[in-house]
Amino acid sequence: MHCHILPGIDDGSPDTPTSLEMLKMQAESGVGEIVCTPHFYLSEQSPEEFLEKRQEAFEKLKEAIGENSPKLYMGAEVLYTPSLGEHDLSRLCIEGTRYLLIELPYTRLTGDFIRGFNSFANDISREIKLILAHAERYLSFTDEQSLYEIMDRDMLIQLNCGSFRSFSKTGRFIKEIIKNKRAHFLGTDCHNITGRPPNMAAARKYIEKKFSPEVFGYFMRNAGKILKGKEIG
Ligand SMILES: [Fe+2]
């Protein structure tokens, strides 16, 4: 549900050979379907420019892909900025859905920011359903209460595979939101084959042992549903 596998479009895979290796690692991890979510920053490019670049990257990769490669869906990891609401965001949603993967800035979330974000989310709520990218990551920058003020709206939550082994507040937060059924999706957020590689198999093993096979299954079922055009949450 979240990865940077498309070549040469963001800080993820730099080239097609790396993307192919990442796809191979994903397939070996048991991943059959992948949503490609390159970073989208409105301050750097228009949605049109982004979509054009994404299509070019996808076509380059498609030519090189083998037969047993996971199926790719197009998406975006959209950084929230106040003027986002002035654009047609449906084109940035996960292919064939009205779900948009949204990322928050890595700063302390102030009251003004939270009010602005919630008003943006209300304005688009008829057309777009938001998925918060790697909710647990923001806790390194902001307090839990502020994060909950963002999450306490009609919003779905994605967690990163690599965060499950965290201790202290991130680990506690993950446990808490899984217990309360507030987490909906899992993503590798893989960027390369070294520092941030595809890690679904390791995450599966860990989640099945430390939580339960049902928890992992729940994440997979949710992803499957939305890719089939169904709604969740
Ligand atoms: Fe990401």
CSV table of C-alpha atoms in Angstrom, one decimal, residues 18 25 42 53 58 67 90-91 100 113 120 133 140 146 185 206 210 215 218 220 222 228:
chain,number,residue,atom,x,y,z
A,18,THR,CA,17.0,-1.4,-8.7
A,25,MET,CA,12.3,-9.1,-3.3
A,42,LEU,CA,2.8,20.5,-4.4
A,53,LYS,CA,6.5,11.8,-14.8
A,58,PHE,CA,5.8,3.2,-15.0
A,67,GLU,CA,5.9,-12.4,-16.1
A,90,SER,CA,-9.0,12.4,-7.4
A,91,ARG,CA,-6.2,11.9,-9.9
A,100,LEU,CA,-5.6,9.1,-1.1
A,113,PHE,CA,-2.1,23.1,11.7
A,120,PHE,CA,-9.3,20.5,4.4
A,133,ALA,CA,0.8,7.3,5.7
A,140,SER,CA,9.3,11.5,16.6
A,146,SER,CA,-1.9,16.1,18.5
A,185,PHE,CA,-3.1,-1.1,6.2
A,206,TYR,CA,6.9,-10.5,13.5
A,210,LYS,CA,3.8,-10.8,18.5
A,215,VAL,CA,-4.0,-9.0,12.5
A,218,TYR,CA,-6.9,-8.0,8.5
A,220,MET,CA,-4.2,-7.7,3.8
A,222,ASN,CA,-8.4,-4.3,3.8
A,228,LYS,CA,-11.2,-4.4,-5.8
